[in-house]
Tab-separated table of C-alpha atoms in Angstrom:
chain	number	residue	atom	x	y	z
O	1	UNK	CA	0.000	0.000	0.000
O	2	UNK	CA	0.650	4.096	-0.377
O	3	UNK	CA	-0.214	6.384	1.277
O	4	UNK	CA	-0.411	10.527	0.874
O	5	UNK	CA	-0.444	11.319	4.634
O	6	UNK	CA	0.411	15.376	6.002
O	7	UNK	CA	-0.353	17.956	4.389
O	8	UNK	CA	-0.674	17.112	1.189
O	9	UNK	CA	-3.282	14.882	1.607
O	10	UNK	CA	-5.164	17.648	4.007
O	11	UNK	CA	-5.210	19.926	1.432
O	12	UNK	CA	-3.552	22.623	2.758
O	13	UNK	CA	0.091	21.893	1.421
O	14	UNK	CA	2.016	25.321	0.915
O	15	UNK	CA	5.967	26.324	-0.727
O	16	UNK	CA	7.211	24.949	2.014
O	17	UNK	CA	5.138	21.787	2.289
O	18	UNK	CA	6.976	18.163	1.847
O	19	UNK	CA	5.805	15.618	0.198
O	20	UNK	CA	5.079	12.477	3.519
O	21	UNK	CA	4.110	9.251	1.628
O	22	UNK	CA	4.081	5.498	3.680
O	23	UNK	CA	5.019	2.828	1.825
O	24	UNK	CA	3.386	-0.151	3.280
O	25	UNK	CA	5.111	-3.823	1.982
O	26	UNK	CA	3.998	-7.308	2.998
O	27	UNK	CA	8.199	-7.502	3.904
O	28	UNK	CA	10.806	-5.424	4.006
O	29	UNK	CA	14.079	-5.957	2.666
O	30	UNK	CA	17.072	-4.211	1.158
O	31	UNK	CA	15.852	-3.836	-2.736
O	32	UNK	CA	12.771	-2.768	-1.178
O	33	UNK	CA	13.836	0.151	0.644
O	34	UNK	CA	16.378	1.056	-2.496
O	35	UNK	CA	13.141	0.780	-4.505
O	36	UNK	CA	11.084	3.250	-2.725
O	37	UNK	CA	14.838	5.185	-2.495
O	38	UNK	CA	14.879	5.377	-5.983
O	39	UNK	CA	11.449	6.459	-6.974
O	40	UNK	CA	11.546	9.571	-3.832
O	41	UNK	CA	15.109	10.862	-6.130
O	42	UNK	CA	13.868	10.282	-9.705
O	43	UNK	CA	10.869	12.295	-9.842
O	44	UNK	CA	10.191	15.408	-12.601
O	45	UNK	CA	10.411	18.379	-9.191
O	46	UNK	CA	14.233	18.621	-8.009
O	47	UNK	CA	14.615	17.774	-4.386
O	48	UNK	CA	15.770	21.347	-3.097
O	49	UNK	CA	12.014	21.935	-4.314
O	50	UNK	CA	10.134	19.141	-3.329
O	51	UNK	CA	11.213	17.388	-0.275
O	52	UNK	CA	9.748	13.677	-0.377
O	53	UNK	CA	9.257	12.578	3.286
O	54	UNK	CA	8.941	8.348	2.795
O	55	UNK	CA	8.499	5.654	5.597
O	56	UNK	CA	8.701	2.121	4.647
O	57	UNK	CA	7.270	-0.280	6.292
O	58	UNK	CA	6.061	-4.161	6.729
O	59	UNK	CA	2.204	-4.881	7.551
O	60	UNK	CA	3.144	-6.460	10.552
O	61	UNK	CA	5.022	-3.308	11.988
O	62	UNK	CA	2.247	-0.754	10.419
O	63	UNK	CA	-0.151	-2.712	12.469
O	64	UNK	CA	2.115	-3.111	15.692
O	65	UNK	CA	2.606	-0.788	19.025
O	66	UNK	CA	6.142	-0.506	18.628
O	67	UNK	CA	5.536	1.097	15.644
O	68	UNK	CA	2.539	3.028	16.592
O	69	UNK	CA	4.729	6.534	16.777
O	70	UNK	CA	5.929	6.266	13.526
O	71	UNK	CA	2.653	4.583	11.591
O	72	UNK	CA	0.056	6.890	14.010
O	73	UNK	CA	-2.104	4.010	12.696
O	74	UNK	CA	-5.450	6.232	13.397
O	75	UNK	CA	-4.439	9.156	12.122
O	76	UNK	CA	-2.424	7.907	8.784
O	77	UNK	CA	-5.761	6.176	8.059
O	78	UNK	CA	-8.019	9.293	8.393
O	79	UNK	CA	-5.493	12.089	7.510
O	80	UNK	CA	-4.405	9.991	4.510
O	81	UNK	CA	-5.045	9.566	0.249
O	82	UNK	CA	-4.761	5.701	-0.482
O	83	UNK	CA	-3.002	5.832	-3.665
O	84	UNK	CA	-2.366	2.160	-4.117
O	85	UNK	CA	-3.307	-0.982	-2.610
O	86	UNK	CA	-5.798	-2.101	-0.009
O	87	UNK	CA	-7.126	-0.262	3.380
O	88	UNK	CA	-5.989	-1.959	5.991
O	89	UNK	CA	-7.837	-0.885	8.622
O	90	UNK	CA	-11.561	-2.266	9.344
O	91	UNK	CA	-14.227	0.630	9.572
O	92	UNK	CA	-15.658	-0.317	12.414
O	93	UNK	CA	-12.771	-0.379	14.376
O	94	UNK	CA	-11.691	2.920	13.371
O	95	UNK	CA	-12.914	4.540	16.873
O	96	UNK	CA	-11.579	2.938	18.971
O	97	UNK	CA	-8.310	3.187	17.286
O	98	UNK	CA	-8.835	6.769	17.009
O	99	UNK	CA	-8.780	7.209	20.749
O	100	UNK	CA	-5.680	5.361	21.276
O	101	UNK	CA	-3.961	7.979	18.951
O	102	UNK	CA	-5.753	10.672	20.773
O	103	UNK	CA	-4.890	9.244	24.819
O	104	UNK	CA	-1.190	8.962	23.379
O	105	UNK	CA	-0.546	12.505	22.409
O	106	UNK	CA	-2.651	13.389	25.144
O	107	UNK	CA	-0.382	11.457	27.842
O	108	UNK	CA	2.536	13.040	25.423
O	109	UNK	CA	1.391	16.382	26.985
O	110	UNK	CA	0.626	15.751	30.360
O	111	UNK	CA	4.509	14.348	30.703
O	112	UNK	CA	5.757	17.504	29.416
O	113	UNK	CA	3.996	19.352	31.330
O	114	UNK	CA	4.857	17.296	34.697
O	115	UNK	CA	8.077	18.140	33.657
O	116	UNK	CA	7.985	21.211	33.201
O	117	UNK	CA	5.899	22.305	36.709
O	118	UNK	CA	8.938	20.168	37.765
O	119	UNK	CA	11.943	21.909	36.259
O	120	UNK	CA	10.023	25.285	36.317
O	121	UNK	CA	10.572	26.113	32.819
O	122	UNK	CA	8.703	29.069	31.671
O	123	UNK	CA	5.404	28.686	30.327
O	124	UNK	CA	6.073	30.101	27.140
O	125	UNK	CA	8.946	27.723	26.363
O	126	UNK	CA	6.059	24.427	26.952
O	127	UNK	CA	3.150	26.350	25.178
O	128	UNK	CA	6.646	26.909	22.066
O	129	UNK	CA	8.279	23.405	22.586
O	130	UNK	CA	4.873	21.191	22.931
O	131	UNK	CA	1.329	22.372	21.851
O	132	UNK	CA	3.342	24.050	18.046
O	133	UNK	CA	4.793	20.843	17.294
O	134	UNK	CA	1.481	19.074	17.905
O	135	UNK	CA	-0.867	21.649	16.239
């Protein structure tokens, strides 16, 4: 499977935007990630104007919790454009996957912010650091 995942696939790419695409293979291997390699470099747009952001990986570690910070399994499947292949997530268990992505950034915050009430870093540095990169 491929996916168009960020903003791209949101709509709201801009100059600046990259290009995030998941590459989803039944294995992984060495001509496999040269493969994918090779199609990111030879494209028509140069790479100084057109940064192509790719993430390979196997079924079994899309669908895994190890890999859950890098797949966002949720998320990729709602904030994505299937371009080839099969979905690979069930409909009806979309929800509850959904707020397993959400309790994981959400527990993402609440340790920063423990640490930073412990530290006593300024607020403005958190509200910078945390709540940007997530929004």
């Amino acid at each position: 499977m491929v996916y168009l995942t960020g903003s791209y696939a949101r709509g709201d790419a801009n100059d600046n935007s990259d290009l995030d695409v998941f590459c989803i293979f039944s294995t992984i291997n060495q001509y496999v990630l040269e493969t994918v390699g090779n199609c990111a470099r030879n494209t028509s747009i140069p790479y100084d104007l057109l940064e192509i952001n790719t993430q390979s990986l196997s079924v079994d570690e899309y669908k895994s919790k190890i890999f859950g910070e890098w797949s966002e399994y949720a998320v990729t499947e709602l904030n994505s454009v299937l371009l080839y292949g099969e979905q690979l997530v069930e409909i009806e268990n979309i929800n509850e996957k959904i707020q397993l992505s959400y309790k994981k950034n959400l527990a993402n915050i609440l340790m920063s912010v423990r640490h930073y009430i412990c530290v006593d870093e300024p607020k403005e540095l958190l509200t910078h650091k945390k709540f940007l990169h997530i929004f």
